Short mmCIF file of C-alpha atoms in Angstrom, two decimals:
data_model
loop_
_atom_site.label_atom_id
_atom_site.label_comp_id
_atom_site.label_asym_id
_atom_site.label_seq_id
_atom_site.Cartn_x
_atom_site.Cartn_y
_atom_site.Cartn_z
CA MET A 1 99.83 145.13 87.78
CA GLU A 2 102.94 144.59 89.88
CA THR A 3 103.09 141.98 92.60
CA SER A 4 105.73 141.05 95.13
CA THR A 5 106.96 137.46 95.34
CA ILE A 6 108.69 137.93 98.70
CA TYR A 7 106.79 137.02 101.85
CA ASN A 8 106.86 139.96 104.24
CA PRO A 9 104.42 139.71 107.16
CA SER A 10 104.49 143.48 107.71
CA ASP A 11 103.07 144.21 104.23
CA THR A 12 99.40 144.93 103.69
CA ILE A 13 98.10 142.37 101.22
CA CYS A 14 95.05 142.09 98.98
CA ALA A 15 93.42 139.43 96.82
CA ILE A 16 90.15 138.26 95.31
CA SER A 17 88.66 135.73 97.73
CA THR A 18 85.77 134.46 95.62
CA PRO A 19 86.15 131.91 92.78
CA PRO A 20 87.55 133.20 89.49
CA GLY A 21 85.06 134.28 86.86
CA THR A 22 81.88 136.32 86.78
CA GLY A 23 79.28 136.06 89.54
CA ALA A 24 76.68 138.21 91.23
CA ILE A 25 79.10 139.27 93.98
CA ALA A 26 82.90 139.21 94.34
CA ILE A 27 84.82 139.60 97.60
CA ILE A 28 88.17 141.40 97.68
CA ARG A 29 90.06 140.99 100.95
CA LEU A 30 92.64 143.43 102.37
CA SER A 31 94.76 142.56 105.43
CA GLY A 32 97.61 144.28 107.27
CA SER A 33 98.47 147.15 109.58
CA GLU A 34 97.58 149.69 106.85
CA ALA A 35 94.46 147.89 105.60
CA ILE A 36 91.94 150.43 106.90
CA ALA A 37 94.03 153.45 105.85
CA ILE A 38 94.49 152.05 102.33
CA ALA A 39 90.80 151.19 102.07
CA ASP A 40 89.88 154.76 103.03
CA LYS A 41 91.93 156.08 100.10
CA ILE A 42 89.52 154.51 97.62
CA TRP A 43 86.34 154.63 99.73
CA GLN A 44 83.54 157.12 99.22
CA GLY A 45 81.28 156.97 102.25
CA LYS A 46 81.62 156.93 106.03
CA PRO A 47 85.36 156.91 106.87
CA LEU A 48 86.34 153.35 107.69
CA SER A 49 88.97 154.64 110.10
CA SER A 50 86.15 155.56 112.49
CA ALA A 51 84.20 152.34 111.96
CA LYS A 52 83.89 149.79 114.74
CA SER A 53 85.14 146.25 114.29
CA HIS A 54 82.79 143.71 112.71
CA THR A 55 80.58 146.34 111.07
CA ALA A 56 79.47 146.64 107.44
CA HIS A 57 79.08 149.94 105.57
CA LEU A 58 77.49 150.83 102.25
CA GLY A 59 79.37 153.24 100.01
CA TYR A 60 81.20 153.58 96.69
CA ILE A 61 84.56 152.45 95.34
CA GLY A 62 86.66 154.94 93.42
CA LYS A 63 89.45 157.49 93.62
CA ALA A 64 88.69 160.56 95.70
CA ASP A 65 89.05 162.85 92.65
CA ALA A 66 87.00 160.64 90.32
CA ASP A 67 83.80 162.11 88.90
CA THR A 68 82.15 158.69 88.67
CA PRO A 69 82.77 155.87 91.18
CA LEU A 70 83.67 152.40 90.00
CA ASP A 71 80.91 150.62 91.88
CA GLN A 72 78.61 150.65 94.84
CA ALA A 73 80.03 148.31 97.44
CA LEU A 74 79.75 146.97 100.97
CA ALA A 75 82.86 147.33 103.14
CA THR A 76 83.18 145.14 106.24
CA VAL A 77 85.77 146.09 108.84
CA PHE A 78 87.52 143.66 111.21
CA ARG A 79 89.97 145.25 113.63
CA ALA A 80 93.05 143.50 115.03
CA PRO A 81 93.36 141.19 116.80
CA ALA A 82 89.73 140.03 116.36
CA SER A 83 90.10 138.99 112.72
CA PHE A 84 90.97 135.91 110.71
CA THR A 85 94.59 136.98 110.21
CA GLY A 86 95.03 138.81 113.50
CA ASP A 87 95.66 142.05 111.54
CA ASP A 88 93.21 144.75 110.49
CA VAL A 89 91.06 143.36 107.68
CA VAL A 90 88.69 145.04 105.23
CA GLU A 91 86.53 143.02 102.86
CA PHE A 92 84.88 144.72 99.88
CA ALA A 93 81.76 143.07 98.43
CA ILE A 94 81.35 144.38 94.88
CA HIS A 95 79.46 143.33 91.77
CA GLY A 96 81.07 140.33 90.14
CA SER A 97 82.35 141.81 86.86
CA ARG A 98 85.87 140.48 86.18
CA TRP A 99 86.90 143.86 84.83
CA LEU A 100 85.66 145.48 88.03
CA GLN A 101 87.57 143.00 90.17
CA ARG A 102 90.80 143.78 88.30
CA GLN A 103 90.22 147.52 88.64
CA LEU A 104 89.72 147.30 92.41
CA ILE A 105 92.84 145.17 92.91
CA SER A 106 94.80 147.68 90.80
CA LEU A 107 93.50 150.57 92.92
CA LEU A 108 94.49 148.82 96.15
CA ILE A 109 97.99 148.07 94.89
CA LYS A 110 98.48 151.68 93.72
CA SER A 111 97.30 152.81 97.16
CA GLY A 112 99.99 150.82 99.00
CA ALA A 113 98.94 147.15 99.18
CA ARG A 114 100.55 144.25 97.40
CA MET A 115 99.05 141.12 95.88
CA ALA A 116 98.85 138.27 98.38
CA LEU A 117 100.82 135.08 97.85
CA PRO A 118 98.96 131.75 97.71
CA GLY A 119 97.66 130.92 101.17
CA GLU A 120 99.14 134.05 102.73
CA PHE A 121 95.98 135.04 104.61
CA THR A 122 95.85 131.64 106.30
CA GLN A 123 99.61 131.67 106.86
CA ARG A 124 99.23 134.96 108.73
CA ALA A 125 96.43 133.42 110.81
CA PHE A 126 98.81 130.59 111.72
CA ALA A 127 101.64 133.02 112.54
CA ALA A 128 99.27 135.05 114.75
CA GLY A 129 98.31 131.93 116.71
CA LYS A 130 94.73 131.96 115.42
CA MET A 131 95.09 128.30 114.43
CA ASP A 132 97.77 125.63 114.47
CA LEU A 133 99.23 124.09 111.33
CA ALA A 134 96.88 121.10 111.23
CA GLU A 135 93.89 123.43 111.51
CA ALA A 136 95.33 125.70 108.79
CA GLU A 137 95.76 122.74 106.43
CA ALA A 138 92.17 121.75 107.16
CA VAL A 139 91.08 125.11 105.69
CA ALA A 140 92.35 123.97 102.28
CA ASP A 141 90.65 120.60 102.74
CA MET A 142 87.41 122.36 103.65
CA ILE A 143 87.52 124.38 100.43
CA ALA A 144 88.31 121.30 98.33
CA ALA A 145 85.79 118.96 100.01
CA SER A 146 83.68 117.26 97.33
CA SER A 147 81.57 114.98 99.54
CA GLU A 148 79.73 115.04 102.85
CA ALA A 149 82.30 112.68 104.43
CA ALA A 150 85.26 114.81 103.29
CA HIS A 151 83.50 117.95 104.54
CA ARG A 152 82.82 116.34 107.93
CA LEU A 153 86.48 115.39 108.39
CA ALA A 154 87.72 118.82 107.28
CA ILE A 155 85.42 120.78 109.59
CA SER A 156 86.32 118.50 112.52
CA GLN A 157 90.01 119.14 111.94
CA MET A 158 89.48 122.86 111.29
CA ARG A 159 87.78 123.33 114.65
CA GLY A 160 90.74 121.62 116.34
CA ASP A 161 89.44 118.16 117.27
CA PHE A 162 92.39 116.38 115.65
CA SER A 163 94.92 118.87 117.06
CA LYS A 164 93.52 118.46 120.58
CA HIS A 165 93.87 114.71 120.30
CA ILE A 166 97.50 114.99 119.16
CA GLU A 167 98.28 117.56 121.86
CA LYS A 168 96.81 115.29 124.55
CA LEU A 169 99.10 112.47 123.44
CA ARG A 170 102.10 114.81 123.31
CA SER A 171 101.47 116.41 126.71
CA GLU A 172 101.31 112.99 128.39
CA LEU A 173 104.68 112.16 126.89
CA VAL A 174 106.14 115.50 127.90
CA ASP A 175 105.15 114.90 131.53
CA LEU A 176 106.89 111.55 131.64
CA ALA A 177 109.87 112.75 129.63
CA SER A 178 110.44 115.55 132.12
CA LEU A 179 110.51 113.03 134.99
CA LEU A 180 112.91 110.80 133.07
CA GLU A 181 115.17 113.79 132.38
CA LEU A 182 115.05 114.59 136.09
CA GLU A 183 116.33 111.10 136.83
CA LEU A 184 119.30 111.77 134.59
CA ASP A 185 120.12 114.88 136.62
CA PHE A 186 120.12 112.75 139.79
CA SER A 187 121.68 109.65 138.28
CA GLU A 188 124.16 109.32 141.15
CA GLU A 189 121.30 109.20 143.69
CA ASP A 190 119.78 106.04 142.14
CA VAL A 191 116.22 107.36 142.35
CA GLU A 192 113.28 106.68 140.04
CA PHE A 193 110.97 109.61 139.34
CA ALA A 194 109.23 108.10 136.30
CA SER A 195 107.27 104.94 137.02
CA ARG A 196 108.51 102.30 134.58
CA GLU A 197 105.14 100.55 134.73
CA ARG A 198 103.28 103.74 133.85
CA LEU A 199 105.81 104.59 131.15
CA HIS A 200 105.56 101.10 129.64
CA THR A 201 101.75 101.24 129.63
CA LEU A 202 101.73 104.69 128.03
CA ALA A 203 104.32 103.71 125.40
CA ALA A 204 102.27 100.64 124.41
CA GLU A 205 99.01 102.60 124.24
CA LEU A 206 100.66 105.44 122.34
CA HIS A 207 102.28 103.09 119.83
CA ALA A 208 98.92 101.42 119.17
CA GLU A 209 97.09 104.74 118.74
CA LEU A 210 99.77 106.33 116.55
CA SER A 211 99.92 103.22 114.37
CA ARG A 212 96.13 103.30 113.99
CA LEU A 213 96.17 106.97 113.04
CA ALA A 214 98.97 106.48 110.50
CA LYS A 215 97.19 103.48 108.95
CA SER A 216 93.92 105.42 108.76
CA PHE A 217 95.49 107.58 106.04
CA ASP A 218 94.48 105.09 103.31
CA ALA A 219 90.83 105.45 104.32
CA GLY A 220 91.23 109.20 104.86
CA ALA A 221 92.79 109.76 101.44
CA ALA A 222 89.97 107.74 99.85
CA ILE A 223 87.34 109.83 101.62
CA LYS A 224 89.10 113.05 100.67
CA ASP A 225 89.80 112.23 97.00
CA GLY A 226 87.01 109.75 96.34
CA ILE A 227 86.89 106.01 97.10
CA PRO A 228 88.28 104.20 94.03
CA VAL A 229 86.01 101.42 92.74
CA ALA A 230 87.36 99.21 89.95
CA ILE A 231 84.84 97.54 87.65
CA ILE A 232 86.51 94.40 86.30
CA GLY A 233 85.51 91.20 84.55
CA PRO A 234 85.74 89.37 81.20
CA THR A 235 85.11 91.09 77.90
CA ASN A 236 81.45 91.64 77.01
CA ALA A 237 80.31 91.00 80.60
CA GLY A 238 78.69 94.44 80.62
CA LYS A 239 81.24 96.53 82.53
CA SER A 240 80.86 99.65 80.39
CA SER A 241 77.07 99.34 80.45
CA LEU A 242 77.28 99.08 84.23
CA LEU A 243 79.42 102.20 84.47
CA ASN A 244 76.88 104.11 82.39
CA ALA A 245 74.04 102.79 84.56
CA LEU A 246 75.80 103.79 87.77
CA LEU A 247 76.55 107.27 86.42
CA GLY A 248 73.15 107.71 84.78
CA ASP A 249 74.98 108.84 81.64
CA GLU A 250 76.45 107.36 78.47
CA ARG A 251 80.04 107.83 79.62
CA ALA A 252 81.65 104.67 78.22
CA ILE A 253 81.39 103.19 74.71
CA VAL A 254 79.28 100.02 74.67
CA SER A 255 79.81 97.45 71.91
CA ASP A 256 79.46 93.69 71.32
CA ILE A 257 82.99 93.70 69.88
CA HIS A 258 85.49 92.12 72.29
CA GLY A 259 88.23 94.45 73.50
CA THR A 260 86.33 97.71 72.88
CA THR A 261 87.53 99.17 76.19
CA ARG A 262 91.32 99.26 76.04
CA ASP A 263 92.10 101.83 78.70
CA ILE A 264 90.62 102.82 82.03
CA VAL A 265 87.59 105.13 81.84
CA GLU A 266 87.02 107.11 85.05
CA ASP A 267 84.16 109.17 86.42
CA THR A 268 82.72 110.03 89.81
CA ILE A 269 79.36 110.18 91.53
CA GLU A 270 78.35 111.00 95.07
CA LEU A 271 76.68 108.30 97.12
CA PRO A 272 76.15 110.37 100.27
CA PRO A 273 78.18 110.71 102.33
CA TYR A 274 80.90 109.36 99.99
CA LEU A 275 82.43 110.42 96.71
CA ILE A 276 82.89 107.31 94.56
CA ARG A 277 85.52 107.22 91.81
CA PHE A 278 84.54 104.49 89.33
CA LYS A 279 87.09 102.94 86.97
CA ASP A 280 85.77 100.97 84.00
CA THR A 281 88.60 98.67 82.92
CA ALA A 282 89.60 96.64 79.88
CA GLY A 283 87.98 93.21 79.64
CA LEU A 284 90.01 90.29 80.96
CA ARG A 285 90.86 87.71 78.30
CA LYS A 286 93.79 86.10 76.50
CA THR A 287 94.78 88.07 73.42
CA SER A 288 97.77 88.65 71.17
CA ASP A 289 96.91 92.34 70.75
CA THR A 290 99.79 94.26 72.36
CA ILE A 291 97.76 97.40 73.08
CA GLU A 292 94.88 95.44 74.56
CA ASN A 293 97.27 93.50 76.79
CA ILE A 294 98.58 96.79 78.19
CA GLY A 295 94.99 97.75 79.01
CA ILE A 296 94.37 94.37 80.67
CA GLU A 297 97.44 94.77 82.88
CA ARG A 298 96.19 98.23 83.86
CA SER A 299 92.87 96.61 84.78
CA ARG A 300 94.64 94.21 87.13
CA GLN A 301 96.64 97.04 88.67
CA ALA A 302 93.44 99.07 89.19
CA ALA A 303 91.86 96.09 90.97
CA ARG A 304 94.88 95.67 93.27
CA THR A 305 94.92 99.33 94.31
CA ALA A 306 91.16 99.98 94.46
CA GLY A 307 89.27 100.42 97.70
CA LEU A 308 86.51 98.24 96.28
CA VAL A 309 86.23 95.86 93.31
CA ILE A 310 83.02 95.12 91.40
CA PHE A 311 83.50 91.87 89.45
CA VAL A 312 80.95 91.72 86.65
CA ILE A 313 79.90 88.19 85.68
CA ASP A 314 78.24 87.20 82.43
CA PRO A 315 75.91 84.31 83.44
CA THR A 316 76.13 82.84 79.94
CA ASN A 317 79.90 82.46 80.22
CA ALA A 318 80.88 82.29 83.90
CA GLN A 319 84.34 80.76 84.43
CA PRO A 320 85.28 80.06 88.08
CA GLU A 321 88.99 79.64 87.32
CA THR A 322 89.13 83.12 85.75
CA ILE A 323 87.35 84.66 88.74
CA HIS A 324 89.78 83.01 91.19
CA ALA A 325 92.82 84.03 89.19
CA GLU A 326 91.83 87.66 88.81
CA LEU A 327 90.74 88.12 92.42
CA SER A 328 93.77 86.43 93.94
CA GLY A 329 95.22 88.53 96.76
CA ILE A 330 92.22 90.88 96.96
CA ASN A 331 90.42 91.09 100.31
CA SER A 332 87.01 89.44 99.87
CA GLU A 333 85.49 92.08 102.15
CA ARG A 334 86.16 94.61 99.38
CA ILE A 335 84.57 92.64 96.53
CA ILE A 336 81.04 92.82 95.09
CA PHE A 337 79.86 90.32 92.48
CA ALA A 338 77.48 91.89 89.95
CA ILE A 339 75.65 89.13 88.09
CA ASN A 340 74.67 90.90 84.89
CA LYS A 341 72.13 90.17 82.16
CA SER A 342 69.56 88.94 84.69
CA ASP A 343 66.89 89.88 82.13
CA ILE A 344 67.97 87.19 79.66
CA ALA A 345 69.82 84.47 81.54
CA LEU A 346 70.00 82.71 84.89
CA LEU A 347 73.27 82.03 86.64
CA ASP A 348 74.34 78.45 87.14
CA CYS A 349 73.48 77.70 90.79
CA ASN A 350 76.78 75.86 91.22
CA ILE A 351 78.67 79.04 90.30
CA GLU A 352 76.67 81.11 92.79
CA ASP A 353 77.26 78.50 95.51
CA MET A 354 80.97 78.60 94.72
CA LEU A 355 81.03 82.38 95.05
CA SER A 356 79.19 82.26 98.38
CA LYS A 357 81.56 79.65 99.83
CA THR A 358 84.82 81.09 98.46
CA TYR A 359 83.97 84.74 99.06
CA PRO A 360 81.57 84.67 102.05
CA SER A 361 81.99 88.41 102.75
CA ALA A 362 81.29 89.50 99.16
CA PRO A 363 77.72 90.56 98.30
CA ILE A 364 76.17 89.02 95.18
CA VAL A 365 73.81 91.35 93.33
CA HIS A 366 71.76 90.33 90.27
CA ILE A 367 71.47 93.24 87.85
CA SER A 368 70.64 94.21 84.32
CA ALA A 369 73.04 96.95 83.31
CA LYS A 370 71.34 97.35 79.94
CA TYR A 371 67.90 97.97 81.46
CA ARG A 372 69.35 99.49 84.65
CA LYS A 373 67.61 97.07 86.99
CA GLU A 374 68.74 96.66 90.63
CA ILE A 375 71.33 99.42 90.20
CA ASP A 376 70.13 101.03 93.43
CA THR A 377 70.67 97.71 95.22
CA LEU A 378 74.22 97.64 93.90
CA LYS A 379 74.80 101.25 95.00
CA GLN A 380 73.63 100.35 98.52
CA SER A 381 76.14 97.48 98.62
CA ILE A 382 78.86 99.92 97.56
CA LYS A 383 77.88 102.33 100.35
CA ASP A 384 77.80 99.50 102.91
CA ILE A 385 81.35 98.46 102.10
CA CYS A 386 82.57 102.07 102.10
CA THR A 387 81.07 102.46 105.58
CA LYS A 388 82.97 99.35 106.74
CA ILE A 389 86.21 100.77 105.31
CA THR A 390 85.84 103.99 107.29
CA ASP A 391 84.61 102.19 110.42
CA ASN A 392 87.68 99.93 110.36
CA ALA A 393 89.88 103.05 110.41
CA GLY A 394 88.58 103.91 113.90
CA ASP A 395 87.00 107.11 115.22
CA ALA A 396 85.25 108.75 112.26
CA ASP A 397 86.50 112.19 113.33
CA MET A 398 90.08 110.98 113.90
CA ILE A 399 90.98 109.73 110.43
CA VAL A 400 94.13 111.17 108.87
CA THR A 401 93.63 112.78 105.44
CA ASN A 402 96.96 114.59 105.13
CA ALA A 403 100.10 112.82 103.84
CA ARG A 404 102.38 115.03 105.95
CA HIS A 405 100.47 114.10 109.09
CA ALA A 406 100.57 110.40 108.18
CA HIS A 407 104.36 110.52 107.71
CA ALA A 408 104.90 112.31 111.04
CA LEU A 409 102.57 109.94 112.91
CA SER A 410 104.26 106.91 111.40
CA ALA A 411 107.65 108.23 112.53
CA ALA A 412 106.21 108.94 116.00
CA ALA A 413 104.82 105.39 116.16
CA THR A 414 108.27 104.00 115.33
CA SER A 415 109.85 106.08 118.11
CA ALA A 416 107.13 105.03 120.58
CA LYS A 417 107.81 101.40 119.68
CA ALA A 418 111.50 101.99 120.42
CA VAL A 419 110.55 103.38 123.86
CA GLU A 420 108.44 100.29 124.52
CA GLU A 421 111.23 97.92 123.44
CA GLY A 422 113.81 99.89 125.42
CA LEU A 423 111.76 99.47 128.57
CA ASN A 424 111.33 95.76 127.89
CA THR A 425 115.10 95.30 127.54
CA GLN A 426 115.90 97.72 130.39
CA LEU A 427 117.89 100.15 128.28
CA PRO A 428 119.64 103.01 130.12
CA PRO A 429 117.34 105.98 130.86
CA ASP A 430 119.29 108.33 128.60
CA LEU A 431 118.59 106.14 125.54
CA ILE A 432 114.91 105.83 126.42
CA ALA A 433 114.76 109.60 126.93
CA GLN A 434 116.18 110.13 123.43
CA ASP A 435 113.44 107.98 121.89
CA LEU A 436 110.86 109.89 123.94
CA ARG A 437 112.19 113.20 122.65
CA GLU A 438 111.95 111.94 119.06
CA THR A 439 108.34 110.87 119.60
CA ILE A 440 107.45 114.26 121.06
CA HIS A 441 109.23 116.02 118.17
CA HIS A 442 107.25 114.12 115.51
CA LEU A 443 103.93 114.82 117.26
CA ALA A 444 104.78 118.52 117.59
CA SER A 445 105.52 118.72 113.85
CA VAL A 446 101.90 117.76 113.07
CA THR A 447 100.45 120.88 114.69
CA GLY A 448 103.36 123.15 113.71
CA GLN A 449 104.90 123.62 117.15
CA ILE A 450 108.11 122.43 115.51
CA THR A 451 108.47 123.18 111.82
CA THR A 452 110.63 124.98 109.26
CA SER A 453 110.00 127.90 106.95
CA GLU A 454 110.50 125.62 103.94
CA ILE A 455 107.71 123.30 105.11
CA LEU A 456 105.42 126.26 105.75
CA GLN A 457 106.11 127.69 102.30
CA THR A 458 105.34 124.33 100.67
CA ILE A 459 102.09 123.88 102.62
CA PHE A 460 100.64 127.34 102.03
CA SER A 461 101.73 127.51 98.37
CA ARG A 462 99.01 124.93 97.64
CA PHE A 463 96.26 127.30 98.84
CA CYS A 464 94.33 129.59 96.52
CA VAL A 465 95.55 133.20 96.51
CA GLY A 466 92.52 134.68 98.29
CA LYS A 467 92.78 132.29 101.22
#
């Protein structure tokens, strides 16, 4: 089967749009100016060339001279420009045999189509103005969404909410920039078209909003990829047992031998609406074992970078100095204390008082990981903190999940800050105008109004072939 590796928007392309493997139904998509003509070459039934747009037709797949068709199929026709790509599109729904899928793709290629490149259908939709670049990237996020929260963000961005917000900010800047440019044209007249007070107010508001959006990327990335939760504590405190209890599965090895867990064990669960990525870490203790020490340092690194830390305390051996040392520098609002072994021992009240006073924002939950008691209470505490993390990022539908967007917004915030400082120090209008132009440029790059072919190729190469 021959495929082209050169992007040519005038080609008619085809690909399997359903997940790889065998299923009840498979969808093969065909898009381009010759899509309907090519489809008719292998279609046995009502000619698709005479079919109206957005209609489905039952027929058979196979060469015109074949005695036996390949399969009975449903062909759906979408005529340009009222289609996803803006071109004529035909989608064949066939039975899900992998052999059958390969045969149909081969027939389409022999009839004049070529295999689509990764993301080429969506790239054509972007080129046709069906969506901007931020909306196109949200398509990939929508497909990859593994939690309710990630799905909510992706669908909000796919329908253009994020793009509209960015465009509103950009258009306000464009209006003022045009007035400032007009002043430069009439510099000898000593007139002021752009109100400095209005420009200063807008620059300050824009800097604050762009900074918030850029900083929201940490929360957005956690929602998209799963909020990382590090389970740390001394050896034999019950961290691995807790991981198993949280997962409802025997994922980690549990043993009374100190130092059993030497590397990070990861697994995920969904606590709607969040995906939680648990990390069971090596027990914290002093040891001369080189390999174990590497695992302990990884535990500390996991705690520093996690969105949330669960510190497991063994009530029979609670050491305040160890707790303080290991949690140093970690925001107490992202800590949960899990007092384990509540079935066999009571925690020293002085220790619990110390925790409450030193870490007033950190919930304290008494559990039995072995007998899986109060695990639901612990899960609720995890969800509560995750909700605070997302709430602190601002508008739930305006959280940045894309690294490219975060970089552009951060650069725009820096330029907006320069505009604000330039106004404060009464810089010449031409220098302020330059900073304004840079801010507008960075905002336009988010939605693809200003971009390069190299960036587009990189973005769409991450898509699956059939999308």
